[in-house]
């Protein structure tokens, strides 16, 4: 490997790319290069820039070049699970995009270009599992957005402009340090409760299971010896006595 350079990854030829074109269930042509070990954006796929869908997910891409603007027919772009820390401004030229998945990368707030707000037809945007500390308020201009993934980042605030997007139906903000979503820690229940009880005869147990059960039974017997037993004196907890003073002959008093 040349000094100072990252992993070369798999080299994608035009033949391989052409064989990777599929027709999706919606009738669109999808160039599926996911899980191919690609570390550098393959320039040869510019010959297939008229596809409607492009899947480059689960690779080792560190950069998306500005030639992405050549894919003007793209409606669906999946770049999740790469090593991207920024996007090119040219991403904003893909005006037909309705789906953009950037989940599980290394994107920072600075790595999100302002031109992202030019994707006016975008309906699904996934920015989960990145390194975002803030969300640009300008994302509130994506008024067609229905789904927004912001989970597993370092967000402490969601802009009002984003919360009030008119068509937004689902926004995932889980596992962010957001004060408004913080929940009080539930007290730990130290008492173990038995959900199910199964009764078996000794003869049906193997030796190891029998020894384990007997050991647990012995432990319970030790607890019984330590725990004070109930009083033999009759108790009437629901009975109200005069002046709240218990009477020794409560049963007789109750009959009267």
PDB file of C-alpha atoms in Angstrom:
ATOM      1  CA  UNK A   1       0.000   0.000   0.000  1.00  0.00           C
ATOM      2  CA  UNK A   2       1.518   3.405  -0.973  1.00  0.00           C
ATOM      3  CA  UNK A   3       2.614   5.512   1.965  1.00  0.00           C
ATOM      4  CA  UNK A   4       0.073   8.102   3.119  1.00  0.00           C
ATOM      5  CA  UNK A   5      -2.828   6.577   1.268  1.00  0.00           C
ATOM      6  CA  UNK A   6      -5.833   4.756   2.651  1.00  0.00           C
ATOM      7  CA  UNK A   7      -7.101   1.339   1.593  1.00  0.00           C
ATOM      8  CA  UNK A   8      -7.403   0.908  -2.163  1.00  0.00           C
ATOM      9  CA  UNK A   9     -10.456  -1.316  -1.985  1.00  0.00           C
ATOM     10  CA  UNK A  10     -11.922  -3.243  -4.849  1.00  0.00           C
ATOM     11  CA  UNK A  11     -11.636  -1.865  -8.366  1.00  0.00           C
ATOM     12  CA  UNK A  12     -14.967  -1.664 -10.132  1.00  0.00           C
ATOM     13  CA  UNK A  13     -14.930  -2.006 -13.904  1.00  0.00           C
ATOM     14  CA  UNK A  14     -17.654  -0.817 -16.246  1.00  0.00           C
ATOM     15  CA  UNK A  15     -18.520  -4.445 -16.980  1.00  0.00           C
ATOM     16  CA  UNK A  16     -19.021  -5.177 -13.284  1.00  0.00           C
ATOM     17  CA  UNK A  17     -21.103  -2.038 -12.927  1.00  0.00           C
ATOM     18  CA  UNK A  18     -23.332  -2.910 -15.895  1.00  0.00           C
ATOM     19  CA  UNK A  19     -23.913  -6.373 -14.448  1.00  0.00           C
ATOM     20  CA  UNK A  20     -24.943  -4.727 -11.181  1.00  0.00           C
ATOM     21  CA  UNK A  21     -27.870  -2.822 -12.661  1.00  0.00           C
ATOM     22  CA  UNK A  22     -31.193  -4.191 -11.450  1.00  0.00           C
ATOM     23  CA  UNK A  23     -34.794  -3.229 -12.027  1.00  0.00           C
ATOM     24  CA  UNK A  24     -36.361  -2.372  -8.683  1.00  0.00           C
ATOM     25  CA  UNK A  25     -39.901  -3.337  -7.694  1.00  0.00           C
ATOM     26  CA  UNK A  26     -41.058   0.173  -8.639  1.00  0.00           C
ATOM     27  CA  UNK A  27     -39.708  -0.196 -12.166  1.00  0.00           C
ATOM     28  CA  UNK A  28     -36.682   2.061 -11.637  1.00  0.00           C
ATOM     29  CA  UNK A  29     -33.193   0.966 -12.635  1.00  0.00           C
ATOM     30  CA  UNK A  30     -30.946   0.561  -9.610  1.00  0.00           C
ATOM     31  CA  UNK A  31     -27.162   0.383  -9.763  1.00  0.00           C
ATOM     32  CA  UNK A  32     -26.398  -1.801  -6.763  1.00  0.00           C
ATOM     33  CA  UNK A  33     -22.742  -1.630  -5.722  1.00  0.00           C
ATOM     34  CA  UNK A  34     -23.326  -2.277  -2.036  1.00  0.00           C
ATOM     35  CA  UNK A  35     -20.933  -4.504  -0.058  1.00  0.00           C
ATOM     36  CA  UNK A  36     -18.323  -4.422  -2.817  1.00  0.00           C
ATOM     37  CA  UNK A  37     -15.333  -3.259  -0.770  1.00  0.00           C
ATOM     38  CA  UNK A  38     -15.140   0.041  -2.676  1.00  0.00           C
ATOM     39  CA  UNK A  39     -12.865   2.676  -1.132  1.00  0.00           C
ATOM     40  CA  UNK A  40     -12.877   5.182  -4.008  1.00  0.00           C
ATOM     41  CA  UNK A  41     -15.882   6.401  -5.983  1.00  0.00           C
ATOM     42  CA  UNK A  42     -15.667   4.476  -9.292  1.00  0.00           C
ATOM     43  CA  UNK A  43     -15.596   7.001 -12.132  1.00  0.00           C
ATOM     44  CA  UNK A  44     -16.553   4.341 -14.646  1.00  0.00           C
ATOM     45  CA  UNK A  45     -20.146   4.427 -13.395  1.00  0.00           C
ATOM     46  CA  UNK A  46     -20.535   7.842 -15.029  1.00  0.00           C
ATOM     47  CA  UNK A  47     -21.422   5.744 -18.099  1.00  0.00           C
ATOM     48  CA  UNK A  48     -24.516   4.689 -16.154  1.00  0.00           C
ATOM     49  CA  UNK A  49     -25.411   8.116 -14.776  1.00  0.00           C
ATOM     50  CA  UNK A  50     -28.944   7.887 -16.150  1.00  0.00           C
ATOM     51  CA  UNK A  51     -30.041   5.337 -13.498  1.00  0.00           C
ATOM     52  CA  UNK A  52     -32.772   6.391 -11.084  1.00  0.00           C
ATOM     53  CA  UNK A  53     -31.328   4.637  -8.022  1.00  0.00           C
ATOM     54  CA  UNK A  54     -27.757   4.242  -6.768  1.00  0.00           C
ATOM     55  CA  UNK A  55     -26.714   2.015  -3.857  1.00  0.00           C
ATOM     56  CA  UNK A  56     -23.150   2.465  -2.591  1.00  0.00           C
ATOM     57  CA  UNK A  57     -23.874   1.392   0.966  1.00  0.00           C
ATOM     58  CA  UNK A  58     -21.671  -0.839   3.152  1.00  0.00           C
ATOM     59  CA  UNK A  59     -18.384   0.115   1.485  1.00  0.00           C
ATOM     60  CA  UNK A  60     -15.288   2.068   2.586  1.00  0.00           C
ATOM     61  CA  UNK A  61     -15.935   5.358   0.819  1.00  0.00           C
ATOM     62  CA  UNK A  62     -14.298   8.379   2.433  1.00  0.00           C
ATOM     63  CA  UNK A  63     -15.413  10.926  -0.129  1.00  0.00           C
ATOM     64  CA  UNK A  64     -18.170  11.529  -2.642  1.00  0.00           C
ATOM     65  CA  UNK A  65     -16.718  13.574  -5.535  1.00  0.00           C
ATOM     66  CA  UNK A  66     -18.451  16.518  -7.167  1.00  0.00           C
ATOM     67  CA  UNK A  67     -19.113  14.379 -10.246  1.00  0.00           C
ATOM     68  CA  UNK A  68     -22.131  13.054  -8.351  1.00  0.00           C
ATOM     69  CA  UNK A  69     -23.925  15.962 -10.048  1.00  0.00           C
ATOM     70  CA  UNK A  70     -23.880  13.939 -13.282  1.00  0.00           C
ATOM     71  CA  UNK A  71     -26.563  11.631 -11.822  1.00  0.00           C
ATOM     72  CA  UNK A  72     -29.423  14.023 -12.500  1.00  0.00           C
ATOM     73  CA  UNK A  73     -32.059  11.260 -12.737  1.00  0.00           C
ATOM     74  CA  UNK A  74     -31.390   9.979  -9.227  1.00  0.00           C
ATOM     75  CA  UNK A  75     -34.446   9.670  -7.019  1.00  0.00           C
ATOM     76  CA  UNK A  76     -32.915   7.250  -4.487  1.00  0.00           C
ATOM     77  CA  UNK A  77     -29.367   7.413  -3.102  1.00  0.00           C
ATOM     78  CA  UNK A  78     -28.049   5.090  -0.397  1.00  0.00           C
ATOM     79  CA  UNK A  79     -24.632   5.859   1.102  1.00  0.00           C
ATOM     80  CA  UNK A  80     -25.080   4.359   4.540  1.00  0.00           C
ATOM     81  CA  UNK A  81     -22.284   2.502   6.363  1.00  0.00           C
ATOM     82  CA  UNK A  82     -19.276   4.155   4.761  1.00  0.00           C
ATOM     83  CA  UNK A  83     -16.636   6.499   6.213  1.00  0.00           C
ATOM     84  CA  UNK A  84     -17.874   9.838   4.906  1.00  0.00           C
ATOM     85  CA  UNK A  85     -17.153  12.910   7.020  1.00  0.00           C
ATOM     86  CA  UNK A  86     -18.546  15.435   4.562  1.00  0.00           C
ATOM     87  CA  UNK A  87     -20.718  15.776   1.475  1.00  0.00           C
ATOM     88  CA  UNK A  88     -19.975  17.807  -1.659  1.00  0.00           C
ATOM     89  CA  UNK A  89     -22.031  20.915  -2.353  1.00  0.00           C
ATOM     90  CA  UNK A  90     -22.997  19.308  -5.659  1.00  0.00           C
ATOM     91  CA  UNK A  91     -25.341  16.976  -3.758  1.00  0.00           C
ATOM     92  CA  UNK A  92     -27.805  19.852  -3.893  1.00  0.00           C
ATOM     93  CA  UNK A  93     -28.067  19.585  -7.678  1.00  0.00           C
ATOM     94  CA  UNK A  94     -29.875  16.237  -7.455  1.00  0.00           C
ATOM     95  CA  UNK A  95     -33.276  17.913  -7.470  1.00  0.00           C
ATOM     96  CA  UNK A  96     -35.206  14.658  -8.091  1.00  0.00           C
ATOM     97  CA  UNK A  97     -33.984  12.945  -4.922  1.00  0.00           C
ATOM     98  CA  UNK A  98     -36.779  11.723  -2.669  1.00  0.00           C
ATOM     99  CA  UNK A  99     -34.656   9.309  -0.560  1.00  0.00           C
ATOM    100  CA  UNK A 100     -31.198   9.953   0.889  1.00  0.00           C
ATOM    101  CA  UNK A 101     -29.607   7.557   3.395  1.00  0.00           C
ATOM    102  CA  UNK A 102     -26.419   8.813   5.064  1.00  0.00           C
ATOM    103  CA  UNK A 103     -26.688   6.681   8.198  1.00  0.00           C
ATOM    104  CA  UNK A 104     -23.614   5.179   9.915  1.00  0.00           C
ATOM    105  CA  UNK A 105     -20.904   7.457   8.592  1.00  0.00           C
ATOM    106  CA  UNK A 106     -18.640  10.061  10.227  1.00  0.00           C
ATOM    107  CA  UNK A 107     -20.533  13.164   9.172  1.00  0.00           C
ATOM    108  CA  UNK A 108     -20.075  16.271  11.277  1.00  0.00           C
ATOM    109  CA  UNK A 109     -22.266  19.363  11.290  1.00  0.00           C
ATOM    110  CA  UNK A 110     -19.640  21.182   9.212  1.00  0.00           C
ATOM    111  CA  UNK A 111     -19.711  18.307   6.749  1.00  0.00           C
ATOM    112  CA  UNK A 112     -23.355  18.996   5.836  1.00  0.00           C
ATOM    113  CA  UNK A 113     -23.339  21.497   2.959  1.00  0.00           C
ATOM    114  CA  UNK A 114     -25.919  24.279   2.892  1.00  0.00           C
ATOM    115  CA  UNK A 115     -26.881  23.024  -0.564  1.00  0.00           C
ATOM    116  CA  UNK A 116     -28.552  20.044   1.110  1.00  0.00           C
ATOM    117  CA  UNK A 117     -31.561  22.314   1.577  1.00  0.00           C
ATOM    118  CA  UNK A 118     -31.991  22.511  -2.207  1.00  0.00           C
ATOM    119  CA  UNK A 119     -33.387  18.967  -2.238  1.00  0.00           C
ATOM    120  CA  UNK A 120     -36.963  20.218  -2.145  1.00  0.00           C
ATOM    121  CA  UNK A 121     -38.477  16.844  -3.127  1.00  0.00           C
ATOM    122  CA  UNK A 122     -36.731  14.902  -0.375  1.00  0.00           C
ATOM    123  CA  UNK A 123     -39.138  12.762   1.659  1.00  0.00           C
ATOM    124  CA  UNK A 124     -36.734  10.529   3.599  1.00  0.00           C
ATOM    125  CA  UNK A 125     -33.454  11.712   5.103  1.00  0.00           C
ATOM    126  CA  UNK A 126     -31.440   9.457   7.409  1.00  0.00           C
ATOM    127  CA  UNK A 127     -28.587  11.112   9.322  1.00  0.00           C
ATOM    128  CA  UNK A 128     -28.486   8.630  12.177  1.00  0.00           C
ATOM    129  CA  UNK A 129     -25.265   7.149  13.598  1.00  0.00           C
ATOM    130  CA  UNK A 130     -23.030  10.063  12.711  1.00  0.00           C
ATOM    131  CA  UNK A 131     -21.067  12.721  14.637  1.00  0.00           C
ATOM    132  CA  UNK A 132     -23.576  15.565  14.510  1.00  0.00           C
ATOM    133  CA  UNK A 133     -23.639  18.021  17.404  1.00  0.00           C
ATOM    134  CA  UNK A 134     -26.206  20.367  15.872  1.00  0.00           C
ATOM    135  CA  UNK A 135     -28.754  20.298  13.074  1.00  0.00           C
ATOM    136  CA  UNK A 136     -28.845  23.255  10.655  1.00  0.00           C
ATOM    137  CA  UNK A 137     -32.056  25.233  11.071  1.00  0.00           C
ATOM    138  CA  UNK A 138     -32.144  25.467   7.282  1.00  0.00           C
ATOM    139  CA  UNK A 139     -33.272  21.821   7.118  1.00  0.00           C
ATOM    140  CA  UNK A 140     -36.642  23.289   7.990  1.00  0.00           C
ATOM    141  CA  UNK A 141     -36.933  24.277   4.331  1.00  0.00           C
ATOM    142  CA  UNK A 142     -37.312  20.618   3.298  1.00  0.00           C
ATOM    143  CA  UNK A 143     -41.067  20.876   3.460  1.00  0.00           C
ATOM    144  CA  UNK A 144     -41.746  17.543   1.722  1.00  0.00           C
ATOM    145  CA  UNK A 145     -39.835  15.605   4.381  1.00  0.00           C
ATOM    146  CA  UNK A 146     -41.859  12.743   5.905  1.00  0.00           C
ATOM    147  CA  UNK A 147     -39.138  10.723   7.675  1.00  0.00           C
ATOM    148  CA  UNK A 148     -36.069  12.094   9.439  1.00  0.00           C
ATOM    149  CA  UNK A 149     -33.478   9.930  11.205  1.00  0.00           C
ATOM    150  CA  UNK A 150     -31.273  11.724  13.745  1.00  0.00           C
ATOM    151  CA  UNK A 151     -30.637   8.876  16.189  1.00  0.00           C
ATOM    152  CA  UNK A 152     -27.258   8.084  17.760  1.00  0.00           C
ATOM    153  CA  UNK A 153     -25.645  11.498  17.402  1.00  0.00           C
ATOM    154  CA  UNK A 154     -24.587  14.137  19.952  1.00  0.00           C
ATOM    155  CA  UNK A 155     -27.556  16.458  19.559  1.00  0.00           C
ATOM    156  CA  UNK A 156     -28.708  18.589  22.476  1.00  0.00           C
ATOM    157  CA  UNK A 157     -31.323  20.552  20.524  1.00  0.00           C
ATOM    158  CA  UNK A 158     -33.715  19.999  17.628  1.00  0.00           C
ATOM    159  CA  UNK A 159     -34.479  23.288  15.833  1.00  0.00           C
ATOM    160  CA  UNK A 160     -38.118  24.404  15.901  1.00  0.00           C
ATOM    161  CA  UNK A 161     -38.020  24.821  12.139  1.00  0.00           C
ATOM    162  CA  UNK A 162     -37.339  21.071  11.844  1.00  0.00           C
ATOM    163  CA  UNK A 163     -39.915  20.037  14.445  1.00  0.00           C
ATOM    164  CA  UNK A 164     -42.609  22.007  12.648  1.00  0.00           C
ATOM    165  CA  UNK A 165     -42.043  20.595   9.170  1.00  0.00           C
ATOM    166  CA  UNK A 166     -45.596  20.320   7.794  1.00  0.00           C
ATOM    167  CA  UNK A 167     -45.437  16.749   6.447  1.00  0.00           C
ATOM    168  CA  UNK A 168     -43.060  15.216   8.991  1.00  0.00           C
ATOM    169  CA  UNK A 169     -44.575  11.976  10.353  1.00  0.00           C
ATOM    170  CA  UNK A 170     -41.587  10.161  11.850  1.00  0.00           C
ATOM    171  CA  UNK A 171     -38.508  11.649  13.499  1.00  0.00           C
ATOM    172  CA  UNK A 172     -36.133   9.291  15.299  1.00  0.00           C
ATOM    173  CA  UNK A 173     -33.972  11.127  17.861  1.00  0.00           C
ATOM    174  CA  UNK A 174     -33.173   8.195  20.146  1.00  0.00           C
ATOM    175  CA  UNK A 175     -29.849   8.030  21.988  1.00  0.00           C
ATOM    176  CA  UNK A 176     -29.064  11.738  21.812  1.00  0.00           C
ATOM    177  CA  UNK A 177     -28.356  13.867  24.918  1.00  0.00           C
ATOM    178  CA  UNK A 178     -31.577  15.841  24.432  1.00  0.00           C
ATOM    179  CA  UNK A 179     -32.884  17.340  27.688  1.00  0.00           C
ATOM    180  CA  UNK A 180     -36.485  17.294  26.451  1.00  0.00           C
ATOM    181  CA  UNK A 181     -36.350  13.536  25.939  1.00  0.00           C
ATOM    182  CA  UNK A 182     -34.423  12.703  29.096  1.00  0.00           C
ATOM    183  CA  UNK A 183     -36.220  10.255  31.374  1.00  0.00           C
ATOM    184  CA  UNK A 184     -35.747   9.709  35.041  1.00  0.00           C
ATOM    185  CA  UNK A 185     -33.939   6.505  35.796  1.00  0.00           C
ATOM    186  CA  UNK A 186     -36.337   3.891  37.044  1.00  0.00           C
ATOM    187  CA  UNK A 187     -35.456   2.488  40.466  1.00  0.00           C
ATOM    188  CA  UNK A 188     -33.805  -0.883  40.298  1.00  0.00           C
ATOM    189  CA  UNK A 189     -36.037  -3.616  41.620  1.00  0.00           C
ATOM    190  CA  UNK A 190     -33.791  -5.779  43.770  1.00  0.00           C
ATOM    191  CA  UNK A 191     -36.555  -8.307  44.358  1.00  0.00           C
ATOM    192  CA  UNK A 192     -36.485 -11.071  41.805  1.00  0.00           C
ATOM    193  CA  UNK A 193     -39.968 -12.180  40.845  1.00  0.00           C
ATOM    194  CA  UNK A 194     -40.816 -15.613  39.548  1.00  0.00           C
ATOM    195  CA  UNK A 195     -42.599 -15.289  36.206  1.00  0.00           C
ATOM    196  CA  UNK A 196     -43.256 -19.023  35.745  1.00  0.00           C
ATOM    197  CA  UNK A 197     -43.233 -21.972  38.114  1.00  0.00           C
ATOM    198  CA  UNK A 198     -42.701 -25.505  36.891  1.00  0.00           C
ATOM    199  CA  UNK A 199     -43.178 -28.524  39.172  1.00  0.00           C
ATOM    200  CA  UNK A 200     -41.302 -31.735  38.485  1.00  0.00           C
ATOM    201  CA  UNK A 201     -40.619 -34.900  40.435  1.00  0.00           C
ATOM    202  CA  UNK A 202     -37.125 -35.728  41.671  1.00  0.00           C
ATOM    203  CA  UNK A 203     -36.967 -38.816  39.510  1.00  0.00           C
ATOM    204  CA  UNK A 204     -37.310 -36.649  36.386  1.00  0.00           C
ATOM    205  CA  UNK A 205     -34.214 -34.569  37.190  1.00  0.00           C
ATOM    206  CA  UNK A 206     -30.635 -35.383  36.290  1.00  0.00           C
ATOM    207  CA  UNK A 207     -28.071 -35.456  39.091  1.00  0.00           C
ATOM    208  CA  UNK A 208     -26.643 -31.990  38.360  1.00  0.00           C
ATOM    209  CA  UNK A 209     -30.092 -30.368  38.196  1.00  0.00           C
ATOM    210  CA  UNK A 210     -31.154 -32.131  41.367  1.00  0.00           C
ATOM    211  CA  UNK A 211     -28.074 -30.904  43.218  1.00  0.00           C
ATOM    212  CA  UNK A 212     -28.688 -27.352  41.990  1.00  0.00           C
ATOM    213  CA  UNK A 213     -32.324 -27.400  43.127  1.00  0.00           C
ATOM    214  CA  UNK A 214     -31.400 -28.839  46.503  1.00  0.00           C
ATOM    215  CA  UNK A 215     -28.748 -26.143  46.944  1.00  0.00           C
ATOM    216  CA  UNK A 216     -31.281 -23.396  46.199  1.00  0.00           C
ATOM    217  CA  UNK A 217     -33.745 -25.031  48.601  1.00  0.00           C
ATOM    218  CA  UNK A 218     -31.106 -25.041  51.350  1.00  0.00           C
ATOM    219  CA  UNK A 219     -30.467 -21.338  50.734  1.00  0.00           C
ATOM    220  CA  UNK A 220     -34.184 -20.610  51.119  1.00  0.00           C
ATOM    221  CA  UNK A 221     -34.263 -22.557  54.388  1.00  0.00           C
ATOM    222  CA  UNK A 222     -31.397 -20.431  55.697  1.00  0.00           C
ATOM    223  CA  UNK A 223     -33.377 -17.292  54.890  1.00  0.00           C
ATOM    224  CA  UNK A 224     -36.406 -18.686  56.692  1.00  0.00           C
ATOM    225  CA  UNK A 225     -34.289 -19.259  59.810  1.00  0.00           C
ATOM    226  CA  UNK A 226     -33.093 -15.636  59.762  1.00  0.00           C
ATOM    227  CA  UNK A 227     -36.437 -14.009  58.935  1.00  0.00           C
ATOM    228  CA  UNK A 228     -38.681 -13.596  61.996  1.00  0.00           C
ATOM    229  CA  UNK A 229     -41.859 -15.582  61.725  1.00  0.00           C
ATOM    230  CA  UNK A 230     -45.343 -14.118  61.994  1.00  0.00           C
ATOM    231  CA  UNK A 231     -46.837 -13.492  65.431  1.00  0.00           C
ATOM    232  CA  UNK A 232     -49.278 -16.078  66.765  1.00  0.00           C
ATOM    233  CA  UNK A 233     -51.531 -13.337  68.108  1.00  0.00           C
ATOM    234  CA  UNK A 234     -54.607 -12.829  65.896  1.00  0.00           C
ATOM    235  CA  UNK A 235     -54.441  -9.711  63.728  1.00  0.00           C
ATOM    236  CA  UNK A 236     -57.314  -7.627  62.409  1.00  0.00           C
ATOM    237  CA  UNK A 237     -55.714  -4.998  60.119  1.00  0.00           C
ATOM    238  CA  UNK A 238     -59.040  -3.686  58.804  1.00  0.00           C
ATOM    239  CA  UNK A 239     -60.488  -3.234  62.307  1.00  0.00           C
ATOM    240  CA  UNK A 240     -60.534   0.289  63.755  1.00  0.00           C
ATOM    241  CA  UNK A 241     -60.116   0.185  67.513  1.00  0.00           C
ATOM    242  CA  UNK A 242     -61.114   2.915  69.974  1.00  0.00           C
ATOM    243  CA  UNK A 243     -58.445   5.607  70.319  1.00  0.00           C
ATOM    244  CA  UNK A 244     -56.319   3.594  67.847  1.00  0.00           C
ATOM    245  CA  UNK A 245     -55.185   1.378  70.729  1.00  0.00           C
ATOM    246  CA  UNK A 246     -55.064  -2.349  70.095  1.00  0.00           C
ATOM    247  CA  UNK A 247     -57.047  -4.550  72.469  1.00  0.00           C
ATOM    248  CA  UNK A 248     -55.845  -7.916  73.585  1.00  0.00           C
ATOM    249  CA  UNK A 249     -59.322  -9.374  73.151  1.00  0.00           C
ATOM    250  CA  UNK A 250     -60.039  -7.889  69.732  1.00  0.00           C
ATOM    251  CA  UNK A 251     -61.987 -10.876  68.561  1.00  0.00           C
ATOM    252  CA  UNK A 252     -64.351 -10.622  71.543  1.00  0.00           C
ATOM    253  CA  UNK A 253     -64.674  -6.862  71.090  1.00  0.00           C
ATOM    254  CA  UNK A 254     -65.442  -7.268  67.395  1.00  0.00           C
ATOM    255  CA  UNK A 255     -68.301  -9.705  68.099  1.00  0.00           C
ATOM    256  CA  UNK A 256     -69.839  -7.267  70.552  1.00  0.00           C
TER     257      UNK A 256
END
